[in-house]
mmCIF file of C-alpha atoms in Angstrom:
data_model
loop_
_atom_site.group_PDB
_atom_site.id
_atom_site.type_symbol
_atom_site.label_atom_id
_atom_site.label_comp_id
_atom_site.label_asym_id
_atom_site.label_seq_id
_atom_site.Cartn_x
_atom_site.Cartn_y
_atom_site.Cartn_z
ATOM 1 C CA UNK O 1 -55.646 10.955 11.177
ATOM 2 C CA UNK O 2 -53.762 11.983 8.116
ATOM 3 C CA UNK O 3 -55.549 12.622 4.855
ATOM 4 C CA UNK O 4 -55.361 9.999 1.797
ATOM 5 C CA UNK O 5 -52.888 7.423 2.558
ATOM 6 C CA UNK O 6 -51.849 4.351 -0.041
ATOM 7 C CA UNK O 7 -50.533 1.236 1.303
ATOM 8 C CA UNK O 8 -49.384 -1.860 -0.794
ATOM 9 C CA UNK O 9 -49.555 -5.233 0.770
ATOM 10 C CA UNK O 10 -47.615 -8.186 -1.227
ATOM 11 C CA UNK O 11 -47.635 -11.730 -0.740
ATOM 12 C CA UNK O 12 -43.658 -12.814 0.094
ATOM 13 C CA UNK O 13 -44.023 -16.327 1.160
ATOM 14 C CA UNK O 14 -46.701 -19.316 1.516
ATOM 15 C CA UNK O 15 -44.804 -21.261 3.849
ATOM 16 C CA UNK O 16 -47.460 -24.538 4.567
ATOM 17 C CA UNK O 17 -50.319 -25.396 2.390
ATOM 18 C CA UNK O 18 -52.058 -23.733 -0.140
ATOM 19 C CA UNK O 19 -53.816 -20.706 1.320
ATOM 20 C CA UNK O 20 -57.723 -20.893 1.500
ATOM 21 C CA UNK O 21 -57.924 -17.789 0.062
ATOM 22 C CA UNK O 22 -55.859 -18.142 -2.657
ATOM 23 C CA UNK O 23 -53.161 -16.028 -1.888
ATOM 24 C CA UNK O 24 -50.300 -16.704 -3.890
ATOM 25 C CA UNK O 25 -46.433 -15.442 -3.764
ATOM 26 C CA UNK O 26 -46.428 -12.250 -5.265
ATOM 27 C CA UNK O 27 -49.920 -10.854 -5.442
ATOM 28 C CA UNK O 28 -50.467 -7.322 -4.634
ATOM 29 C CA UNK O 29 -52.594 -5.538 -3.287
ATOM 30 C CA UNK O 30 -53.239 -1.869 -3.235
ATOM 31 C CA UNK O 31 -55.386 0.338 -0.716
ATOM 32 C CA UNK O 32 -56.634 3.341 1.319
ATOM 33 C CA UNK O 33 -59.227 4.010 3.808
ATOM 34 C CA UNK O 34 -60.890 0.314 2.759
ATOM 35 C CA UNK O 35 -60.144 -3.542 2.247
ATOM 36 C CA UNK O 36 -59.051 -4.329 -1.306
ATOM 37 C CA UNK O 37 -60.902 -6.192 -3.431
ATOM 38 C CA UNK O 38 -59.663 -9.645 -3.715
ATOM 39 C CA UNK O 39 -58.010 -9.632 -0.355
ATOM 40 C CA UNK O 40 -58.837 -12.028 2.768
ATOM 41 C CA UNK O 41 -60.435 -10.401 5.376
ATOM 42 C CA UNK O 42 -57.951 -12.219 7.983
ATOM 43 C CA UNK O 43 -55.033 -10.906 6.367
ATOM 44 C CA UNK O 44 -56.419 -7.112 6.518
ATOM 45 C CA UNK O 45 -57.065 -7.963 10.147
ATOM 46 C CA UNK O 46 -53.542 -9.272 10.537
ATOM 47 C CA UNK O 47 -51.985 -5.882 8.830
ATOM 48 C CA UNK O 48 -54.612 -3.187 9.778
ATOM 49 C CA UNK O 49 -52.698 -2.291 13.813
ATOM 50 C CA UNK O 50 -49.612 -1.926 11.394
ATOM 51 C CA UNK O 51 -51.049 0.611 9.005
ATOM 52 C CA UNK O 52 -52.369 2.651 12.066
ATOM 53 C CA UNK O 53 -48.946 4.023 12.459
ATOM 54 C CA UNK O 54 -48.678 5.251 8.763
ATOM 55 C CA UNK O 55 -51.791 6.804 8.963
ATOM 56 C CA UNK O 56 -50.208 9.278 11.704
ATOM 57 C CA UNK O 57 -47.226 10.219 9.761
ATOM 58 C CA UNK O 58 -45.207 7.964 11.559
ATOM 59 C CA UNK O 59 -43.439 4.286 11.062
ATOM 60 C CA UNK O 60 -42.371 0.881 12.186
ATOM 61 C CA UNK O 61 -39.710 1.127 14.722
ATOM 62 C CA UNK O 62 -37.865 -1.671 14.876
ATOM 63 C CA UNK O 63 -37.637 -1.937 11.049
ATOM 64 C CA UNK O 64 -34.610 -0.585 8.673
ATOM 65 C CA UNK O 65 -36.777 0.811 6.051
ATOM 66 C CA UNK O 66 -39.545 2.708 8.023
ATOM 67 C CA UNK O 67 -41.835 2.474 5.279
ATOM 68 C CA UNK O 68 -42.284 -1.658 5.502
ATOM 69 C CA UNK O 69 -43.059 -4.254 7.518
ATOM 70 C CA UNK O 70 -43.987 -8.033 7.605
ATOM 71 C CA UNK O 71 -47.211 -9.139 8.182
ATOM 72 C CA UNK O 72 -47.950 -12.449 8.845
ATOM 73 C CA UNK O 73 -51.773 -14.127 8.687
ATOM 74 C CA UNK O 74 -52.905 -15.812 11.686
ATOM 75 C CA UNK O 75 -54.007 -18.664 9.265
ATOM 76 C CA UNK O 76 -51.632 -21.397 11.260
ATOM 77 C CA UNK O 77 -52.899 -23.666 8.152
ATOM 78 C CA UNK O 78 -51.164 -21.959 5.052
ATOM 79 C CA UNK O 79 -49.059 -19.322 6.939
ATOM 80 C CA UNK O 80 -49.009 -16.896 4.579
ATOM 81 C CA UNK O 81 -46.238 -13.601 4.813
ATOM 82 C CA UNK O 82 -47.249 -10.646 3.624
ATOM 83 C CA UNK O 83 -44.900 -6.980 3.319
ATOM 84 C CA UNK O 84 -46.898 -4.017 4.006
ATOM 85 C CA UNK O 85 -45.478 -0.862 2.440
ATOM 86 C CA UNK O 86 -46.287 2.809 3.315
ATOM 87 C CA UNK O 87 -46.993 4.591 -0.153
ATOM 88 C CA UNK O 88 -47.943 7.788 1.249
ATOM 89 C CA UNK O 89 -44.744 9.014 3.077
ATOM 90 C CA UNK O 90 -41.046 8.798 2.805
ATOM 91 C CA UNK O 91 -40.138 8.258 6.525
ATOM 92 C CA UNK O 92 -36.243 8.849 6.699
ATOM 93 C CA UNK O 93 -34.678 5.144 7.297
ATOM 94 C CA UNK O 94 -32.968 4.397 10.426
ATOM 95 C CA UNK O 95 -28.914 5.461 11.032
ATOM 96 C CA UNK O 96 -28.303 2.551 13.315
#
């Protein structure tokens, strides 16, 4: 894997309930190789497959903006979206 990566993972919506970790609409969250202080553990779980890809240099697919994706807790209770967000790199943006 790649060297020192940063990622950024934001709170975007709360869509039912409050969530039991106190995640609110736009708290932030900022990381490398280790879960941020402050963040649910569940949520790290839910964006950690999606980071692997920025770790290797590469992105998200079937996203526009290469760098980002939505993340969404598996918390069925609050629902809570997150948008993950590649510091490290500046993978060019789609052309379709």
């Amino acid at each position: 894997m790649a060297g020192n990566r940063k990622f950024r993972l934001t709170v975007k919506e709360v869509l039912k309930n409050d969530c039991p970790a106190g995640h609110k609409v736009g708290d932030t969250f900022e990381f490398g190789r280790e879960c941020p202080a402050g963040l649910c553990i569940t949520a790290f779980h839910a964006a950690y497959p999606l980071v692997l890809p920025f770790w290797c240099n590469g992105g998200i697919s079937w996203e526009k903006d290469k760098n980002k994706v939505k993340v969404t807790c598996p918390d069925s209770n609050s629902l809570v979206t997150f948008e993950l967000e590649n510091l490290s790199n500046n993978i060019e943006e789609s052309n379709e």
